[in-house]
PDB file of C-alpha atoms and ligand atoms in Angstrom:
ATOM      1  CA  UNK A  25      -0.004   0.062   0.089  1.00 85.00           C
ATOM      2  CA  UNK A  26       3.122   2.279  -0.144  1.00 83.00           C
ATOM      3  CA  UNK A  27       5.506   3.082   2.713  1.00 82.00           C
ATOM      4  CA  UNK A  28       4.072   3.927   6.561  1.00 84.00           C
ATOM      5  CA  UNK A  29       0.519   2.350   5.281  1.00 91.00           C
ATOM      6  CA  UNK A  30      -0.817   0.643   8.626  1.00 94.00           C
ATOM      7  CA  UNK A  31      -1.402  -2.542   6.085  1.00 96.00           C
ATOM      8  CA  UNK A  32       2.111  -2.650   6.050  1.00 96.00           C
ATOM      9  CA  UNK A  33       4.060  -6.469   5.628  1.00 96.00           C
ATOM     10  CA  UNK A  34       5.259  -5.677   8.972  1.00 97.00           C
ATOM     11  CA  UNK A  35       1.990  -7.277  10.235  1.00 98.00           C
ATOM     12  CA  UNK A  36       2.803 -10.823   9.381  1.00 98.00           C
ATOM     13  CA  UNK A  37       6.389 -10.651  10.627  1.00 98.00           C
ATOM     14  CA  UNK A  38       4.704  -9.479  14.233  1.00 98.00           C
ATOM     15  CA  UNK A  39       2.423 -12.708  14.172  1.00 98.00           C
ATOM     16  CA  UNK A  40       5.056 -14.895  12.838  1.00 98.00           C
ATOM     17  CA  UNK A  41       8.131 -13.719  15.661  1.00 98.00           C
ATOM     18  CA  UNK A  42       5.070 -14.513  18.430  1.00 98.00           C
ATOM     19  CA  UNK A  43       4.053 -17.640  17.139  1.00 97.00           C
ATOM     20  CA  UNK A  44       7.793 -19.015  17.512  1.00 98.00           C
ATOM     21  CA  UNK A  45       8.238 -16.754  20.646  1.00 98.00           C
ATOM     22  CA  UNK A  46       4.873 -17.884  22.400  1.00 97.00           C
ATOM     23  CA  UNK A  47       5.747 -21.470  21.646  1.00 97.00           C
ATOM     24  CA  UNK A  48       2.355 -22.035  19.399  1.00 97.00           C
ATOM     25  CA  UNK A  49       5.396 -22.520  16.542  1.00 97.00           C
ATOM     26  CA  UNK A  50       5.686 -26.158  17.762  1.00 96.00           C
ATOM     27  CA  UNK A  51       1.977 -27.246  18.431  1.00 96.00           C
ATOM     28  CA  UNK A  52       0.296 -26.244  14.754  1.00 96.00           C
ATOM     29  CA  UNK A  53       0.831 -27.250  11.251  1.00 96.00           C
ATOM     30  CA  UNK A  54       2.067 -24.945   8.413  1.00 97.00           C
ATOM     31  CA  UNK A  55       0.319 -25.698   5.397  1.00 97.00           C
ATOM     32  CA  UNK A  56       1.566 -23.441   1.673  1.00 95.00           C
ATOM     33  CA  UNK A  57      -1.289 -21.924   0.376  1.00 96.00           C
ATOM     34  CA  UNK A  58      -1.485 -22.099  -3.728  1.00 98.00           C
ATOM     35  CA  UNK A  59      -3.040 -19.311  -6.328  1.00 98.00           C
ATOM     36  CA  UNK A  60      -6.337 -19.310  -6.306  1.00 98.00           C
ATOM     37  CA  UNK A  61      -8.097 -20.812  -9.466  1.00 98.00           C
ATOM     38  CA  UNK A  62      -9.989 -18.330 -11.869  1.00 98.00           C
ATOM     39  CA  UNK A  63     -13.142 -20.259 -11.272  1.00 98.00           C
ATOM     40  CA  UNK A  64     -12.916 -19.987  -7.374  1.00 98.00           C
ATOM     41  CA  UNK A  65     -12.757 -16.157  -7.671  1.00 98.00           C
ATOM     42  CA  UNK A  66     -15.753 -16.516 -10.222  1.00 98.00           C
ATOM     43  CA  UNK A  67     -17.854 -17.592  -7.836  1.00 98.00           C
ATOM     44  CA  UNK A  68     -17.547 -14.964  -5.357  1.00 98.00           C
ATOM     45  CA  UNK A  69     -16.441 -12.051  -8.062  1.00 98.00           C
ATOM     46  CA  UNK A  70     -17.400 -10.451 -11.317  1.00 98.00           C
ATOM     47  CA  UNK A  71     -15.910 -11.364 -14.196  1.00 98.00           C
ATOM     48  CA  UNK A  72     -15.397  -8.139 -15.678  1.00 98.00           C
ATOM     49  CA  UNK A  73     -14.148  -7.183 -12.128  1.00 98.00           C
ATOM     50  CA  UNK A  74     -11.674  -9.979 -12.260  1.00 98.00           C
ATOM     51  CA  UNK A  75      -9.989  -9.358 -15.595  1.00 98.00           C
ATOM     52  CA  UNK A  76      -9.705  -5.783 -14.543  1.00 98.00           C
ATOM     53  CA  UNK A  77      -7.408  -6.422 -11.617  1.00 98.00           C
ATOM     54  CA  UNK A  78      -5.197  -8.759 -13.860  1.00 98.00           C
ATOM     55  CA  UNK A  79      -5.579  -6.111 -16.622  1.00 98.00           C
ATOM     56  CA  UNK A  80      -4.095  -3.196 -14.399  1.00 98.00           C
ATOM     57  CA  UNK A  81      -1.429  -5.108 -11.983  1.00 98.00           C
ATOM     58  CA  UNK A  82       1.377  -3.178 -12.556  1.00 98.00           C
ATOM     59  CA  UNK A  83       4.978  -4.488 -13.614  1.00 97.00           C
ATOM     60  CA  UNK A  84       6.083  -1.732 -11.828  1.00 97.00           C
ATOM     61  CA  UNK A  85       4.700   1.606  -9.808  1.00 96.00           C
ATOM     62  CA  UNK A  86       1.448   1.618  -8.229  1.00 95.00           C
ATOM     63  CA  UNK A  87      -2.010   1.444  -9.111  1.00 96.00           C
ATOM     64  CA  UNK A  88      -4.982   2.375  -7.305  1.00 96.00           C
ATOM     65  CA  UNK A  89      -8.075   0.297  -7.680  1.00 96.00           C
ATOM     66  CA  UNK A  90      -9.910   2.455  -5.612  1.00 92.00           C
ATOM     67  CA  UNK A  91      -8.824   5.484  -3.082  1.00 92.00           C
ATOM     68  CA  UNK A  92      -7.650   3.292  -0.373  1.00 92.00           C
ATOM     69  CA  UNK A  93      -6.589   0.227  -2.512  1.00 96.00           C
ATOM     70  CA  UNK A  94      -3.030   0.064  -4.218  1.00 95.00           C
ATOM     71  CA  UNK A  95      -1.330  -2.567  -5.786  1.00 97.00           C
ATOM     72  CA  UNK A  96       2.555  -2.812  -6.757  1.00 97.00           C
ATOM     73  CA  UNK A  97       3.839  -5.483  -8.478  1.00 97.00           C
ATOM     74  CA  UNK A  98       3.580  -8.021  -5.965  1.00 97.00           C
ATOM     75  CA  UNK A  99      -0.288  -7.326  -4.950  1.00 97.00           C
ATOM     76  CA  UNK A 100      -1.848  -9.540  -7.211  1.00 98.00           C
ATOM     77  CA  UNK A 101       0.610 -12.427  -6.007  1.00 98.00           C
ATOM     78  CA  UNK A 102      -0.356 -11.844  -2.765  1.00 98.00           C
ATOM     79  CA  UNK A 103      -4.005 -11.602  -3.719  1.00 98.00           C
ATOM     80  CA  UNK A 104      -4.039 -15.011  -5.400  1.00 98.00           C
ATOM     81  CA  UNK A 105      -2.175 -16.429  -2.639  1.00 98.00           C
ATOM     82  CA  UNK A 106      -4.952 -14.681   0.173  1.00 98.00           C
ATOM     83  CA  UNK A 107      -7.886 -16.110  -1.426  1.00 98.00           C
ATOM     84  CA  UNK A 108      -6.109 -19.856  -2.191  1.00 98.00           C
ATOM     85  CA  UNK A 109      -4.995 -19.926   1.740  1.00 98.00           C
ATOM     86  CA  UNK A 110      -8.469 -19.569   2.051  1.00 98.00           C
ATOM     87  CA  UNK A 111      -9.533 -22.252  -0.175  1.00 98.00           C
ATOM     88  CA  UNK A 112      -6.797 -24.752   1.007  1.00 98.00           C
ATOM     89  CA  UNK A 113      -8.205 -23.876   4.578  1.00 98.00           C
ATOM     90  CA  UNK A 114     -11.191 -25.037   3.813  1.00 98.00           C
ATOM     91  CA  UNK A 115     -10.311 -28.353   2.059  1.00 98.00           C
ATOM     92  CA  UNK A 116      -7.829 -29.053   5.017  1.00 98.00           C
ATOM     93  CA  UNK A 117     -10.708 -28.919   7.683  1.00 98.00           C
ATOM     94  CA  UNK A 118     -13.129 -30.647   5.379  1.00 98.00           C
ATOM     95  CA  UNK A 119     -10.403 -33.472   4.525  1.00 98.00           C
ATOM     96  CA  UNK A 120     -10.130 -33.712   8.222  1.00 96.00           C
ATOM     97  CA  UNK A 121      -6.547 -33.101   8.242  1.00 91.00           C
ATOM     98  CA  UNK A 122      -6.884 -30.303  10.704  1.00 94.00           C
ATOM     99  CA  UNK A 123      -9.564 -29.031  12.953  1.00 93.00           C
ATOM    100  CA  UNK A 124      -8.797 -25.799  12.708  1.00 97.00           C
ATOM    101  CA  UNK A 125      -7.215 -23.469  10.123  1.00 98.00           C
ATOM    102  CA  UNK A 126      -6.079 -19.634  10.341  1.00 98.00           C
ATOM    103  CA  UNK A 127      -4.737 -17.893   7.466  1.00 98.00           C
ATOM    104  CA  UNK A 128      -2.466 -15.760   8.501  1.00 98.00           C
ATOM    105  CA  UNK A 129      -2.948 -13.580   4.956  1.00 98.00           C
ATOM    106  CA  UNK A 130      -2.392 -10.223   3.506  1.00 98.00           C
ATOM    107  CA  UNK A 131      -4.233  -8.255   1.575  1.00 98.00           C
ATOM    108  CA  UNK A 132      -7.300  -8.636   3.606  1.00 98.00           C
ATOM    109  CA  UNK A 133     -10.586  -9.481   2.239  1.00 98.00           C
ATOM    110  CA  UNK A 134     -13.501  -8.121   3.462  1.00 98.00           C
ATOM    111  CA  UNK A 135     -14.184  -4.679   1.873  1.00 98.00           C
ATOM    112  CA  UNK A 136     -13.963  -5.767  -1.756  1.00 98.00           C
ATOM    113  CA  UNK A 137     -17.658  -6.357  -3.602  1.00 98.00           C
ATOM    114  CA  UNK A 138     -18.763  -8.064  -6.201  1.00 98.00           C
ATOM    115  CA  UNK A 139     -16.941  -5.492  -8.644  1.00 98.00           C
ATOM    116  CA  UNK A 140     -14.527  -4.173  -6.691  1.00 98.00           C
ATOM    117  CA  UNK A 141     -11.902  -3.572  -4.427  1.00 98.00           C
ATOM    118  CA  UNK A 142     -12.383  -1.257  -1.244  1.00 97.00           C
ATOM    119  CA  UNK A 143     -10.423  -1.014   2.130  1.00 96.00           C
ATOM    120  CA  UNK A 144      -6.852  -2.409   1.059  1.00 97.00           C
ATOM    121  CA  UNK A 145      -9.062  -5.438   0.154  1.00 98.00           C
ATOM    122  CA  UNK A 146      -8.824  -6.792  -3.642  1.00 98.00           C
ATOM    123  CA  UNK A 147     -10.954 -10.287  -3.395  1.00 98.00           C
ATOM    124  CA  UNK A 148     -13.028 -11.529  -0.819  1.00 98.00           C
ATOM    125  CA  UNK A 149     -11.170 -14.111   0.752  1.00 98.00           C
ATOM    126  CA  UNK A 150     -13.885 -15.580   3.293  1.00 98.00           C
ATOM    127  CA  UNK A 151     -16.504 -15.212   0.346  1.00 98.00           C
ATOM    128  CA  UNK A 152     -14.306 -17.275  -2.050  1.00 98.00           C
ATOM    129  CA  UNK A 153     -13.714 -19.495   0.838  1.00 99.00           C
ATOM    130  CA  UNK A 154     -17.588 -19.918   1.489  1.00 99.00           C
ATOM    131  CA  UNK A 155     -17.967 -20.507  -2.292  1.00 98.00           C
ATOM    132  CA  UNK A 156     -15.764 -23.084  -1.938  1.00 98.00           C
ATOM    133  CA  UNK A 157     -16.935 -24.738   0.612  1.00 98.00           C
ATOM    134  CA  UNK A 158     -20.217 -25.003  -1.316  1.00 98.00           C
ATOM    135  CA  UNK A 159     -19.583 -25.509  -4.673  1.00 98.00           C
ATOM    136  CA  UNK A 160     -16.863 -28.309  -4.105  1.00 98.00           C
ATOM    137  CA  UNK A 161     -17.862 -29.858  -0.828  1.00 98.00           C
ATOM    138  CA  UNK A 162     -21.505 -29.512  -1.521  1.00 98.00           C
ATOM    139  CA  UNK A 163     -21.834 -27.913   2.164  1.00 98.00           C
ATOM    140  CA  UNK A 164     -25.663 -26.458   2.326  1.00 98.00           C
ATOM    141  CA  UNK A 165     -24.881 -23.735   5.419  1.00 99.00           C
ATOM    142  CA  UNK A 166     -22.085 -21.868   5.910  1.00 99.00           C
ATOM    143  CA  UNK A 167     -21.762 -19.115   8.669  1.00 99.00           C
ATOM    144  CA  UNK A 168     -19.264 -16.574   8.614  1.00 99.00           C
ATOM    145  CA  UNK A 169     -18.827 -14.526  11.693  1.00 99.00           C
ATOM    146  CA  UNK A 170     -16.679 -10.874  11.141  1.00 99.00           C
ATOM    147  CA  UNK A 171     -15.192  -8.788  14.287  1.00 98.00           C
ATOM    148  CA  UNK A 172     -13.120  -6.403  12.776  1.00 98.00           C
ATOM    149  CA  UNK A 173     -14.130  -3.030  13.471  1.00 98.00           C
ATOM    150  CA  UNK A 174     -14.914  -2.245   9.981  1.00 98.00           C
ATOM    151  CA  UNK A 175     -18.164  -3.601   8.491  1.00 98.00           C
ATOM    152  CA  UNK A 176     -17.735  -6.601   6.605  1.00 98.00           C
ATOM    153  CA  UNK A 177     -19.224  -4.807   3.489  1.00 98.00           C
ATOM    154  CA  UNK A 178     -17.720  -6.539   0.953  1.00 98.00           C
ATOM    155  CA  UNK A 179     -18.597 -10.036   2.182  1.00 98.00           C
ATOM    156  CA  UNK A 180     -22.255  -8.522   2.755  1.00 98.00           C
ATOM    157  CA  UNK A 181     -22.514  -7.640  -1.038  1.00 98.00           C
ATOM    158  CA  UNK A 182     -21.413 -10.917  -2.062  1.00 98.00           C
ATOM    159  CA  UNK A 183     -23.926 -13.626   0.394  1.00 98.00           C
ATOM    160  CA  UNK A 184     -26.378 -11.253   0.434  1.00 98.00           C
ATOM    161  CA  UNK A 185     -29.575 -13.116  -0.009  1.00 98.00           C
ATOM    162  CA  UNK A 186     -27.715 -16.392  -0.303  1.00 98.00           C
ATOM    163  CA  UNK A 187     -29.838 -18.321   2.097  1.00 98.00           C
ATOM    164  CA  UNK A 188     -26.615 -21.510   2.470  1.00 98.00           C
ATOM    165  CA  UNK A 189     -24.509 -18.549   3.897  1.00 99.00           C
ATOM    166  CA  UNK A 190     -25.186 -16.839   7.528  1.00 99.00           C
ATOM    167  CA  UNK A 191     -22.963 -13.245   7.404  1.00 98.00           C
ATOM    168  CA  UNK A 192     -22.871 -12.005  11.224  1.00 98.00           C
ATOM    169  CA  UNK A 193     -20.608  -8.991  11.501  1.00 98.00           C
ATOM    170  CA  UNK A 194     -20.239  -6.500  14.391  1.00 98.00           C
ATOM    171  CA  UNK A 195     -18.236  -3.373  13.854  1.00 98.00           C
ATOM    172  CA  UNK A 196     -18.308   0.194  15.034  1.00 98.00           C
ATOM    173  CA  UNK A 197     -20.762   2.582  13.550  1.00 98.00           C
ATOM    174  CA  UNK A 198     -21.317   5.465  12.151  1.00 97.00           C
ATOM    175  CA  UNK A 199     -17.660   4.631  10.532  1.00 97.00           C
ATOM    176  CA  UNK A 200     -15.863   3.358   7.468  1.00 96.00           C
ATOM    177  CA  UNK A 201     -17.708   2.557   5.490  1.00 97.00           C
ATOM    178  CA  UNK A 202     -20.371   3.531   6.741  1.00 96.00           C
ATOM    179  CA  UNK A 203     -22.591   0.648   5.778  1.00 97.00           C
ATOM    180  CA  UNK A 204     -24.297  -2.063   7.709  1.00 97.00           C
ATOM    181  CA  UNK A 205     -26.100  -0.347   9.971  1.00 96.00           C
ATOM    182  CA  UNK A 206     -29.516  -0.424   8.030  1.00 94.00           C
ATOM    183  CA  UNK A 207     -29.221  -3.825   5.995  1.00 95.00           C
ATOM    184  CA  UNK A 208     -32.229  -5.545   6.415  1.00 95.00           C
ATOM    185  CA  UNK A 209     -31.822  -8.883   5.169  1.00 97.00           C
ATOM    186  CA  UNK A 210     -32.617 -12.726   6.405  1.00 98.00           C
ATOM    187  CA  UNK A 211     -29.211 -14.286   6.276  1.00 98.00           C
ATOM    188  CA  UNK A 212     -27.196 -10.943   7.226  1.00 98.00           C
ATOM    189  CA  UNK A 213     -27.034 -10.122  11.128  1.00 98.00           C
ATOM    190  CA  UNK A 214     -24.927  -6.631  11.615  1.00 98.00           C
ATOM    191  CA  UNK A 215     -24.514  -5.540  14.663  1.00 98.00           C
ATOM    192  CA  UNK A 216     -23.576  -1.910  14.821  1.00 98.00           C
ATOM    193  CA  UNK A 217     -21.497  -0.608  17.792  1.00 98.00           C
ATOM    194  CA  UNK A 218     -20.755   2.873  19.459  1.00 98.00           C
ATOM    195  CA  UNK A 219     -17.383   4.195  19.420  1.00 98.00           C
ATOM    196  CA  UNK A 220     -15.966   3.279  22.921  1.00 98.00           C
ATOM    197  CA  UNK A 221     -17.657   0.253  23.036  1.00 98.00           C
ATOM    198  CA  UNK A 222     -15.247  -2.313  25.642  1.00 98.00           C
ATOM    199  CA  UNK A 223     -15.624  -6.328  25.933  1.00 98.00           C
ATOM    200  CA  UNK A 224     -18.758  -6.425  27.742  1.00 98.00           C
ATOM    201  CA  UNK A 225     -20.465  -4.569  24.968  1.00 98.00           C
ATOM    202  CA  UNK A 226     -19.214  -6.514  21.982  1.00 98.00           C
ATOM    203  CA  UNK A 227     -20.210  -9.997  24.268  1.00 98.00           C
ATOM    204  CA  UNK A 228     -23.406  -8.941  25.021  1.00 98.00           C
ATOM    205  CA  UNK A 229     -24.122  -8.318  21.787  1.00 98.00           C
ATOM    206  CA  UNK A 230     -22.706 -11.215  20.542  1.00 98.00           C
ATOM    207  CA  UNK A 231     -24.446 -13.038  22.861  1.00 98.00           C
ATOM    208  CA  UNK A 232     -27.260 -11.683  21.983  1.00 98.00           C
ATOM    209  CA  UNK A 233     -27.918 -11.236  18.441  1.00 98.00           C
ATOM    210  CA  UNK A 234     -24.387 -13.904  16.925  1.00 98.00           C
ATOM    211  CA  UNK A 235     -24.583 -16.790  18.323  1.00 98.00           C
ATOM    212  CA  UNK A 236     -27.892 -17.711  18.345  1.00 98.00           C
ATOM    213  CA  UNK A 237     -28.755 -17.001  15.194  1.00 98.00           C
ATOM    214  CA  UNK A 238     -25.128 -18.938  13.967  1.00 98.00           C
ATOM    215  CA  UNK A 239     -26.626 -21.893  16.697  1.00 98.00           C
ATOM    216  CA  UNK A 240     -29.936 -21.869  14.381  1.00 98.00           C
ATOM    217  CA  UNK A 241     -28.753 -21.946  11.485  1.00 98.00           C
ATOM    218  CA  UNK A 242     -26.488 -25.450  12.357  1.00 98.00           C
ATOM    219  CA  UNK A 243     -23.771 -24.468   9.816  1.00 99.00           C
ATOM    220  CA  UNK A 244     -21.649 -27.455   8.729  1.00 98.00           C
ATOM    221  CA  UNK A 245     -18.363 -25.030   8.577  1.00 98.00           C
ATOM    222  CA  UNK A 246     -17.770 -21.293  10.258  1.00 98.00           C
ATOM    223  CA  UNK A 247     -15.782 -18.834   8.587  1.00 99.00           C
ATOM    224  CA  UNK A 248     -14.419 -16.010  10.782  1.00 99.00           C
ATOM    225  CA  UNK A 249     -13.034 -12.488   9.278  1.00 99.00           C
ATOM    226  CA  UNK A 250     -10.620 -12.296  11.677  1.00 99.00           C
ATOM    227  CA  UNK A 251     -10.112  -8.398  12.382  1.00 98.00           C
ATOM    228  CA  UNK A 252      -8.282  -7.372  15.640  1.00 98.00           C
ATOM    229  CA  UNK A 253      -8.638  -3.514  14.562  1.00 98.00           C
ATOM    230  CA  UNK A 254     -11.308  -3.514  17.696  1.00 98.00           C
ATOM    231  CA  UNK A 255      -8.435  -4.015  19.752  1.00 98.00           C
ATOM    232  CA  UNK A 256      -8.223  -0.848  22.460  1.00 98.00           C
ATOM    233  CA  UNK A 257      -4.608  -0.174  21.644  1.00 98.00           C
ATOM    234  CA  UNK A 258      -5.519  -0.133  17.707  1.00 98.00           C
ATOM    235  CA  UNK A 259      -5.470   3.676  16.737  1.00 95.00           C
ATOM    236  CA  UNK A 260      -7.547   3.306  13.744  1.00 94.00           C
ATOM    237  CA  UNK A 261     -10.671   2.746  15.109  1.00 97.00           C
ATOM    238  CA  UNK A 262     -12.158   3.106  18.948  1.00 98.00           C
ATOM    239  CA  UNK A 263     -13.684  -0.432  20.367  1.00 98.00           C
ATOM    240  CA  UNK A 264     -11.773  -1.136  23.275  1.00 98.00           C
ATOM    241  CA  UNK A 265     -11.467  -5.228  22.949  1.00 98.00           C
ATOM    242  CA  UNK A 266      -8.497  -7.143  24.685  1.00 98.00           C
ATOM    243  CA  UNK A 267      -7.264  -9.925  23.894  1.00 98.00           C
ATOM    244  CA  UNK A 268      -9.405 -11.985  26.480  1.00 98.00           C
ATOM    245  CA  UNK A 269     -12.237 -10.598  24.012  1.00 98.00           C
ATOM    246  CA  UNK A 270     -10.996 -12.414  21.289  1.00 98.00           C
ATOM    247  CA  UNK A 271     -10.239 -15.960  23.074  1.00 98.00           C
ATOM    248  CA  UNK A 272     -13.746 -15.786  24.212  1.00 98.00           C
ATOM    249  CA  UNK A 273     -15.522 -15.490  20.864  1.00 98.00           C
ATOM    250  CA  UNK A 274     -13.370 -17.979  19.310  1.00 98.00           C
ATOM    251  CA  UNK A 275     -13.849 -20.374  22.672  1.00 98.00           C
ATOM    252  CA  UNK A 276     -17.792 -19.792  21.785  1.00 98.00           C
ATOM    253  CA  UNK A 277     -17.271 -20.122  17.625  1.00 98.00           C
ATOM    254  CA  UNK A 278     -15.475 -23.319  18.617  1.00 98.00           C
ATOM    255  CA  UNK A 279     -18.163 -24.823  21.015  1.00 98.00           C
ATOM    256  CA  UNK A 280     -20.400 -23.869  18.275  1.00 98.00           C
ATOM    257  CA  UNK A 281     -18.161 -25.431  15.206  1.00 98.00           C
ATOM    258  CA  UNK A 282     -18.854 -28.681  17.493  1.00 97.00           C
ATOM    259  CA  UNK A 283     -22.385 -28.743  17.842  1.00 98.00           C
ATOM    260  CA  UNK A 284     -22.747 -28.927  13.898  1.00 98.00           C
ATOM    261  CA  UNK A 285     -19.558 -28.263  11.769  1.00 98.00           C
ATOM    262  CA  UNK A 286     -17.402 -31.285  13.340  1.00 97.00           C
ATOM    263  CA  UNK A 287     -15.165 -28.375  15.157  1.00 97.00           C
ATOM    264  CA  UNK A 288     -14.332 -27.005  11.651  1.00 98.00           C
ATOM    265  CA  UNK A 289     -13.443 -23.442  11.587  1.00 98.00           C
ATOM    266  CA  UNK A 290     -11.106 -21.568   9.050  1.00 98.00           C
ATOM    267  CA  UNK A 291     -10.268 -18.010  10.536  1.00 99.00           C
ATOM    268  CA  UNK A 292      -8.947 -15.407   7.696  1.00 99.00           C
ATOM    269  CA  UNK A 293      -6.636 -12.181   9.179  1.00 98.00           C
ATOM    270  CA  UNK A 294      -8.511  -8.992   7.905  1.00 98.00           C
ATOM    271  CA  UNK A 295      -7.584  -6.298   9.950  1.00 98.00           C
ATOM    272  CA  UNK A 296      -5.158  -4.869  12.733  1.00 98.00           C
ATOM    273  CA  UNK A 297      -3.184  -2.499  12.513  1.00 98.00           C
ATOM    274  CA  UNK A 298      -0.941  -2.254  15.805  1.00 98.00           C
ATOM    275  CA  UNK A 299       1.526  -5.064  15.959  1.00 98.00           C
ATOM    276  CA  UNK A 300       1.652  -5.538  19.474  1.00 98.00           C
ATOM    277  CA  UNK A 301      -1.862  -5.787  19.664  1.00 98.00           C
ATOM    278  CA  UNK A 302      -2.099  -7.522  16.523  1.00 98.00           C
ATOM    279  CA  UNK A 303       0.604 -10.269  17.406  1.00 98.00           C
ATOM    280  CA  UNK A 304      -1.032 -11.147  21.090  1.00 98.00           C
ATOM    281  CA  UNK A 305      -4.338 -11.048  19.994  1.00 98.00           C
ATOM    282  CA  UNK A 306      -3.185 -13.553  17.261  1.00 98.00           C
ATOM    283  CA  UNK A 307      -2.046 -15.366  19.718  1.00 98.00           C
ATOM    284  CA  UNK A 308      -4.768 -15.381  21.863  1.00 98.00           C
ATOM    285  CA  UNK A 309      -7.775 -16.669  18.770  1.00 98.00           C
ATOM    286  CA  UNK A 310      -5.030 -19.868  17.777  1.00 98.00           C
ATOM    287  CA  UNK A 311      -5.160 -20.537  21.953  1.00 98.00           C
ATOM    288  CA  UNK A 312      -8.631 -20.518  22.007  1.00 98.00           C
ATOM    289  CA  UNK A 313      -8.722 -22.817  18.838  1.00 97.00           C
ATOM    290  CA  UNK A 314      -6.112 -25.195  20.780  1.00 95.00           C
ATOM    291  CA  UNK A 315      -8.328 -24.982  23.962  1.00 90.00           C
ATOM    292  CA  UNK A 316      -5.391 -23.277  25.391  1.00 89.00           C
ATOM    293  CA  UNK A 317      -7.297 -20.507  27.277  1.00 70.00           C
TER     294      UNK A 317
HETATM  295 ZN1  LIG B   1     -10.541  -3.387   9.839  1.00 61.99          ZN
END
């Protein structure tokens, strides 16, 4: 995204260092991502938009897909691997090779809409994963839970009205991208939170609105848009979550996945821009998946 941009390569380095320093590295298996296949992209994005991304991807310099979303010569490959990771995560849990997957990927995906890039996002990693689960693995019900501080407008745009997918998104409102508070679609559960909301407020809305809907839906797979920018130390936004809150929501989702999805969870990194808070929140998220907190 350019120098001194918060969506920076150091984010993944911070996660990587934390995995090693915390000893988690020895408790997880690692898998390389392939590039996403064109038909997997087509399940979530308009063919003209996909063509555009491949056409304008620069060999040098920067190209802007929207006011917030730039591509450099490596961005297209990164976006292909990020979506490919989400797809591979679905394959791994469906094959029973692993229980839960965390995709440490950039760029994030949840703002990318059917026909365009937005908010640092090029391809909708979780929506692509959801449609792979439906098209390739014949799943009938996939839940996506998005706890990034920003509304998952792109995911909503792609899955809105598709009853095979339940999409739940908690987000600061009013805030970027401004959407979500007035959505009235049966398969979308939007949970706007006012600036300053802390863990108690987050847990309350999740407990009252998201978790019962997910349980009732009985998903065969749970996908997580795991953004950690609602952390109180993340100054891109103004919510006040802490590591324990990320551990809590992860445990709740693991329990729901155990009820109807054979514990299958694929979590994809979205936002999270304070490197320290990002690394410690990812650690809490992974430990909860490993039943360690
Ligand atoms: Zn975000």
